[in-house]
Amino acid sequence: MADDQVNIEVDGAPVKARKGEMIIRATDRAGVYVPRFCYHEKLSIAANCRMCLVEVEKAPKPLPACATPVAEGMKVFTKSPRAIGAQRATMEFLLINHPLDCPICDQGGECELQDLAVGFGRDVSRYHEGKRSVPDENLGPLIATDMTRCIHCTRCIRFTEEIAGIQELGMIGRGEHMKVRTYIETTVNHELSGNVIDLCPVGALVSKPYRFSARAWEMNAVPLVSPHDPVGTNLFGHVLRGRLMRVVPRENEAINETWIADRDRFSYEGIYSPDRLTTALLRRGASWAESDWESALGEAAAGLRARAGDLGVLVSPSCTLEELYLAARIARGLGTQNVDHRLRQRDFRDQQADPVFPGLGMALADVEALDSLLVIGANLRREVPILAHRLRKAALRGAQVAMLNPARFPHLFPVRAQLTSAPADLVGDLAAVLAAAAAATGKSVPPQLASAVGEARVTDAHRAATQALLSGERRAVWLGALAARHASFADLRALAAALAQLTGATLGRLAEGGNAAGAYLAGAIPHRLAGARAAARPGLTARDMLQRPLRAYLLLGGLEPSIDALDPESLRMLAKAELVVAVTPFASEEAKRIARVLLPMGTFAETSGTYVNCEGLWQSHPGAAAPVGEARPGWKVLRVLGNLLGLEGFDYQSSEDVLREVREACAGVKPAGYQGSHAVPRAADAIDGAARQPLVDVPMYQTDAVVRRAPSLQKTREGRTAAVTY
Amino acid sequence: MSDLESQYAARMNLTVFEPLKLERSWTLATYRSIGGYEVWERLLKEKPPREQVIDAVKASGLRGRGGAGFPTGLKWSFMPRASPVQKYLVCNSDESEPGTCHDRDILRYNPHSVIEGLAIAGYATNSTVAYNYIRGEFLGEPVPRFEAALAEAYAAGLLGKNVLGSGIDFDLHTFVGAGAYICGEETGLLESLEGKPGKPRFKPPFPANFGVYGAPTTINNTLSFASVPTILRKGPAWFASLGPANSGGTLIYSVSGHVERPRNIELPLGIPFADLLGLCGGVRGGRKLKAVIPGGVSVPVVPGEIMLKTNMDYDSVKAAGSALGTGAAIVMDETTCMVRVLERISRFYMAESCGQCTPCREGTGWMNRMLKRVLAGQARREELTLLLDVANRIEGHTICAFGDASAWPVQSFLKHYRHEFEYMIDHGGRSLASDTLGARAA
């Protein structure tokens, strides 16, 4: 027997338990259910609900299984008359002031109190006094409250304090008058706050957008993958008669644990936006004519074929791998390499050195084990909320985190060193950090960076950042979305790579959208084909395509260039094109301004497909909801378009056929990292005007077309925030 | 002076109330005059093994005077003395148990005994920082007295860093609570001391391992700490010999209710309750004794005739079906309506429940509401069984002892006086006590 094991007995059967763990952990593992409300694996122990009282031999009173450590030879009885008596007693107390309004409660059918009341409650109440009623809280547009139902388990409070990292909910009053609420009347604003809806064992905290719209038992749960950020959060879509009613977490310890961001939870509302494109539209002069699929696709195919020599294909990084692959195939089938998903990137100088796909270079779960990290140009809580939570765990464990950002973003963990620099100074500051690292380690920087590093002015702040990075063994350097939007991204990356090399850190990149890694692997970039094979002659980058009018464009995935490419000017360019075919879920104002053909496409929840996350994990999901109106999954639209264009090999029967082809193309591809020899110029020689180019921090709920149309998210504080330009 | 007074004169005020016979007993000079701080100075000078101090306290038989009666020396021995982390002492002066008022008078009349007791305990447990958590209602007199004494002790160099050049540090801080009964529960007190709502912690871990700020902490009642200097000055054997086996030493009895002269008296443990009653002038107006709650309202009530045959020590009161608790005897005469008393007690528990754990949060209010209906003549007889059942369902199921404390009065009142409750139910809310005694009760 291992040293850290003890033998206990649960209801007469021997059970092995880990030394010092609580009884409930051992019973859970042994498959013995002990009823509970306040206990939650991911939260601290409160032991306040008293539902998990069990009998322990020699103990004078029943003990809470959630807060009683096991001991060698301990005999636990979970179903003895004493244990059951204590549990029934607790249940009676919980129910006396509970409104028992299950028929009008959203939690009905998936309520822990309701479930356990069946087992431990009595049929008739013995309570004849008046019941307590509690005024409701307005916690904002996402969480609806019915505080009379609250059983004071404090899971929500512990969540905000321990997981979210900012205590937005608390307990005031005492005794019967104890209330869960925000201390002063305010909304709950944390980007993970929606998780309290799942945590609440009763119907006190429920989803405001979903409220009163369906019953748990009449919906089908379909697995989904979040398309909004490169984490690849696992979701369940709850579908009623083809309509996605709500989204809840799908537990995956390796990716998102049990949490999801509010963006993942409430974005589904955008699917049913009023400007949803439900039928193909063709421009006829100044107006739009509805069209059947056949003629619309015919017009699109003929128009694209006629302008194949001067065509650009722009795709959203939130599309599925299959859609991205087919879009790239269509571009190349028409003889052009002009295909790109990097719409917000500005600097492509050393794109040849790109890694096989942008990613962390490590598993998400390993982020928790990092000892030190330098984050360059990333507003983590906005870009990747779930990853920010992982990082918070690392930082609370003692990891030294340094930030190099255009502003001090409100992180909810200790940041050892904060370097704040204007976009124009970002390269210089990173060069200074590299110079400090070179000095501290006694190693030299690569020659092509020598002049930039040589002129860097190293201050204590740079040294502090270096010191943070050099502490500990497991180190990483991350480039975020802000870095990628920077006019000198190539310089930043070259310096970051050298810094990583010098310090033995893993270089990681947090790309935009849920499938940038997939876009790279599928060849939705102008310089590489599927499977990371170099294109013989690289095509135009997204930037180039948007800065000159080509004759024709194919846009995929609900693109709105002014925000998706952060360039209102690009709208004017696109409007000058002879033909823009937009395959899009939404008849957006921008699409209508520039396109001649609008083809309705299913959103992420209405198509089967695959997402590759930032650790390189391929995750496929089936289609959950029925596409709205005449809309069809993107891969189907592109397949028919390919057929009409007369391209070879577009006879896929399913998205799995497409996926198989991408897999074959990617077979044997090694996830090589950045291999650049990009020379960072001296400040004086920097690209003309680069320093003056604005750097835009896109708000969390502006990331992609679906999120932008989710009304509840837009009503939140973050949703009402304008983009900040540095 | 009555016979009883003279009979007990020699055994009165031996420990903490010793300086009461002197003028301005709360000053350092007075305290010094009876040998105050001699023990502390001796410890600082001689630096005996810490175990020796703990063993002496163990030998004295001193038990926690806060109500639970846990042996003080044993509690001190649980502290990880050799551990290099900061260790704390906390004195529980959040005296809120109804009927109890000895801590208040200790702080008023002999605050230096608390300070020296804490200093000695600090030495014994190797703790260098102590807090005295005083209930907010004591702001009037006890807090200023204690603060003044603390200032005197610091000024005399008896506290602080490197006390009297001994190399030993001992700092003591006053903390004033905000008037919550539950903050007298030791872990609720620690939470409150940390600035959080006073909600008791579940145990284990116990404060000796995880106390204030998560550090090892010893927490004792004011009277327990205040007794220590005298014990060490006069010897543990002397102290132990004052009371019967298992109940060494003296106790400050707080006698309140229907007595002629409610008072605090320091006397040895084990004296007959009848004598204690006599020392307070007997039941007021010469009426018949009906019932006594012998240790603050949290312990079961005992009928008067049993109490008159009971001695005031831990084992005897336990044998009488109750507990010595804080030694605060609440005396009730024959005119008392036991239903009304229980309703008042249950209202106290409803108001003071911290609310974190289910049985107590929901059950205390339920019990009180039922009792209110009994008083209003709107209850049925079966509901007494339900009332008892609710009490039984709270008892033993809560995080702290508050739940038990709220259940015991209900259980004991129904055990001894159920007929009064039934009478009231049967007679539309009229009290048996007033009906039988008629005009006398008014």
mmCIF file of C-alpha atoms in Angstrom, chain A residues 44-170:
data_model
loop_
_atom_site.group_PDB
_atom_site.id
_atom_site.type_symbol
_atom_site.label_atom_id
_atom_site.label_comp_id
_atom_site.label_asym_id
_atom_site.label_seq_id
_atom_site.Cartn_x
_atom_site.Cartn_y
_atom_site.Cartn_z
ATOM 1 C CA SER A 44 -13.281 25.728 -1.247
ATOM 2 C CA ILE A 45 -15.146 23.754 1.379
ATOM 3 C CA ALA A 46 -17.879 25.600 3.247
ATOM 4 C CA ALA A 47 -19.666 22.746 5.006
ATOM 5 C CA ASN A 48 -22.646 25.005 5.528
ATOM 6 C CA CYS A 49 -25.521 23.178 3.864
ATOM 7 C CA ARG A 50 -25.258 20.167 6.205
ATOM 8 C CA MET A 51 -26.770 17.910 3.567
ATOM 9 C CA CYS A 52 -23.806 15.561 3.392
ATOM 10 C CA LEU A 53 -23.907 14.555 7.048
ATOM 11 C CA VAL A 54 -22.884 10.922 7.414
ATOM 12 C CA GLU A 55 -22.367 8.663 10.358
ATOM 13 C CA VAL A 56 -18.802 7.901 11.307
ATOM 14 C CA GLU A 57 -18.082 5.159 13.776
ATOM 15 C CA LYS A 58 -17.119 6.484 17.223
ATOM 16 C CA ALA A 59 -18.062 10.071 16.309
ATOM 17 C CA PRO A 60 -20.626 11.447 18.738
ATOM 18 C CA LYS A 61 -22.515 13.317 16.027
ATOM 19 C CA PRO A 62 -23.021 12.923 12.293
ATOM 20 C CA LEU A 63 -20.167 14.558 10.398
ATOM 21 C CA PRO A 64 -20.155 16.466 7.107
ATOM 22 C CA ALA A 65 -18.598 14.218 4.470
ATOM 23 C CA CYS A 66 -17.292 17.276 2.620
ATOM 24 C CA ALA A 67 -15.237 18.552 5.550
ATOM 25 C CA THR A 68 -14.190 15.445 7.440
ATOM 26 C CA PRO A 69 -10.796 14.057 6.504
ATOM 27 C CA VAL A 70 -10.470 10.302 6.151
ATOM 28 C CA ALA A 71 -8.429 8.346 8.653
ATOM 29 C CA GLU A 72 -7.093 4.826 8.571
ATOM 30 C CA GLY A 73 -9.752 2.332 9.586
ATOM 31 C CA MET A 74 -12.545 4.915 9.554
ATOM 32 C CA LYS A 75 -15.979 3.399 9.165
ATOM 33 C CA VAL A 76 -18.430 5.606 7.316
ATOM 34 C CA PHE A 77 -22.125 4.923 7.050
ATOM 35 C CA THR A 78 -23.869 6.993 4.429
ATOM 36 C CA LYS A 79 -27.211 5.280 4.638
ATOM 37 C CA SER A 80 -27.536 4.340 8.289
ATOM 38 C CA PRO A 81 -30.658 5.543 10.098
ATOM 39 C CA ARG A 82 -28.564 8.232 11.746
ATOM 40 C CA ALA A 83 -27.093 9.506 8.494
ATOM 41 C CA ILE A 84 -30.400 9.415 6.663
ATOM 42 C CA GLY A 85 -32.054 11.061 9.658
ATOM 43 C CA ALA A 86 -29.590 13.927 9.595
ATOM 44 C CA GLN A 87 -29.944 14.332 5.836
ATOM 45 C CA ARG A 88 -33.732 14.315 6.047
ATOM 46 C CA ALA A 89 -33.566 16.885 8.822
ATOM 47 C CA THR A 90 -31.449 19.179 6.668
ATOM 48 C CA MET A 91 -33.764 18.716 3.724
ATOM 49 C CA GLU A 92 -36.752 19.689 5.826
ATOM 50 C CA PHE A 93 -34.994 22.837 7.008
ATOM 51 C CA LEU A 94 -33.989 23.744 3.461
ATOM 52 C CA LEU A 95 -37.526 23.376 2.221
ATOM 53 C CA ILE A 96 -39.428 25.248 4.915
ATOM 54 C CA ASN A 97 -38.522 28.654 3.546
ATOM 55 C CA HIS A 98 -38.128 27.575 -0.053
ATOM 56 C CA PRO A 99 -41.032 28.771 -2.187
ATOM 57 C CA LEU A 100 -41.584 25.345 -3.824
ATOM 58 C CA ASP A 101 -42.566 27.142 -7.001
ATOM 59 C CA CYS A 102 -40.993 24.484 -9.210
ATOM 60 C CA PRO A 103 -43.705 24.731 -11.878
ATOM 61 C CA ILE A 104 -42.736 28.312 -12.645
ATOM 62 C CA CYS A 105 -39.049 27.957 -11.844
ATOM 63 C CA ASP A 106 -36.533 27.744 -14.660
ATOM 64 C CA GLN A 107 -34.440 25.318 -12.673
ATOM 65 C CA GLY A 108 -37.325 22.840 -12.541
ATOM 66 C CA GLY A 109 -36.212 19.522 -13.929
ATOM 67 C CA GLU A 110 -32.531 20.218 -13.411
ATOM 68 C CA CYS A 111 -32.631 21.380 -9.812
ATOM 69 C CA GLU A 112 -30.458 19.741 -7.217
ATOM 70 C CA LEU A 113 -32.886 20.671 -4.466
ATOM 71 C CA GLN A 114 -35.808 19.230 -6.398
ATOM 72 C CA ASP A 115 -33.916 16.019 -7.129
ATOM 73 C CA LEU A 116 -32.808 15.502 -3.562
ATOM 74 C CA ALA A 117 -36.203 16.458 -2.176
ATOM 75 C CA VAL A 118 -37.564 13.409 -3.954
ATOM 76 C CA GLY A 119 -35.182 11.239 -1.983
ATOM 77 C CA PHE A 120 -35.018 13.040 1.335
ATOM 78 C CA GLY A 121 -38.052 15.259 1.609
ATOM 79 C CA ARG A 122 -41.474 14.437 2.980
ATOM 80 C CA ASP A 123 -44.728 14.551 1.058
ATOM 81 C CA VAL A 124 -46.442 17.086 3.289
ATOM 82 C CA SER A 125 -44.755 20.019 4.962
ATOM 83 C CA ARG A 126 -44.911 20.305 8.734
ATOM 84 C CA TYR A 127 -44.131 23.981 8.485
ATOM 85 C CA HIS A 128 -47.155 26.159 9.067
ATOM 86 C CA GLU A 129 -45.506 29.516 9.600
ATOM 87 C CA GLY A 130 -45.158 32.278 7.046
ATOM 88 C CA LYS A 131 -42.405 31.792 4.497
ATOM 89 C CA ARG A 132 -39.541 34.153 3.945
ATOM 90 C CA SER A 133 -39.501 36.248 0.809
ATOM 91 C CA VAL A 134 -36.385 37.999 -0.378
ATOM 92 C CA PRO A 135 -36.179 40.923 -2.780
ATOM 93 C CA ASP A 136 -34.467 40.153 -6.068
ATOM 94 C CA GLU A 137 -31.213 41.588 -7.200
ATOM 95 C CA ASN A 138 -30.537 43.107 -10.566
ATOM 96 C CA LEU A 139 -27.214 41.525 -11.416
ATOM 97 C CA GLY A 140 -27.179 42.778 -14.996
ATOM 98 C CA PRO A 141 -28.353 41.488 -18.347
ATOM 99 C CA LEU A 142 -27.026 37.944 -18.029
ATOM 100 C CA ILE A 143 -28.134 36.579 -14.669
ATOM 101 C CA ALA A 144 -31.716 36.625 -13.482
ATOM 102 C CA THR A 145 -32.331 36.254 -9.775
ATOM 103 C CA ASP A 146 -35.081 34.815 -7.634
ATOM 104 C CA MET A 147 -33.472 35.179 -4.262
ATOM 105 C CA THR A 148 -36.399 33.735 -2.329
ATOM 106 C CA ARG A 149 -35.269 30.385 -3.697
ATOM 107 C CA CYS A 150 -31.721 30.797 -2.394
ATOM 108 C CA ILE A 151 -30.571 28.071 -0.015
ATOM 109 C CA HIS A 152 -27.445 29.983 1.060
ATOM 110 C CA CYS A 153 -24.947 27.394 -0.129
ATOM 111 C CA THR A 154 -22.518 30.235 -1.036
ATOM 112 C CA ARG A 155 -21.239 28.454 -4.132
ATOM 113 C CA CYS A 156 -21.740 31.635 -6.172
ATOM 114 C CA ILE A 157 -19.911 33.707 -3.597
ATOM 115 C CA ARG A 158 -17.010 31.327 -3.443
ATOM 116 C CA PHE A 159 -16.897 31.255 -7.243
ATOM 117 C CA THR A 160 -16.557 35.012 -7.577
ATOM 118 C CA GLU A 161 -13.974 35.116 -4.840
ATOM 119 C CA GLU A 162 -11.877 32.093 -5.724
ATOM 120 C CA ILE A 163 -12.290 31.422 -9.432
ATOM 121 C CA ALA A 164 -13.229 34.755 -10.946
ATOM 122 C CA GLY A 165 -10.821 36.515 -8.633
ATOM 123 C CA ILE A 166 -12.994 39.480 -7.761
ATOM 124 C CA GLN A 167 -15.652 39.211 -5.136
ATOM 125 C CA GLU A 168 -18.746 40.474 -6.857
ATOM 126 C CA LEU A 169 -21.217 38.573 -4.714
ATOM 127 C CA GLY A 170 -21.267 38.353 -0.961
#
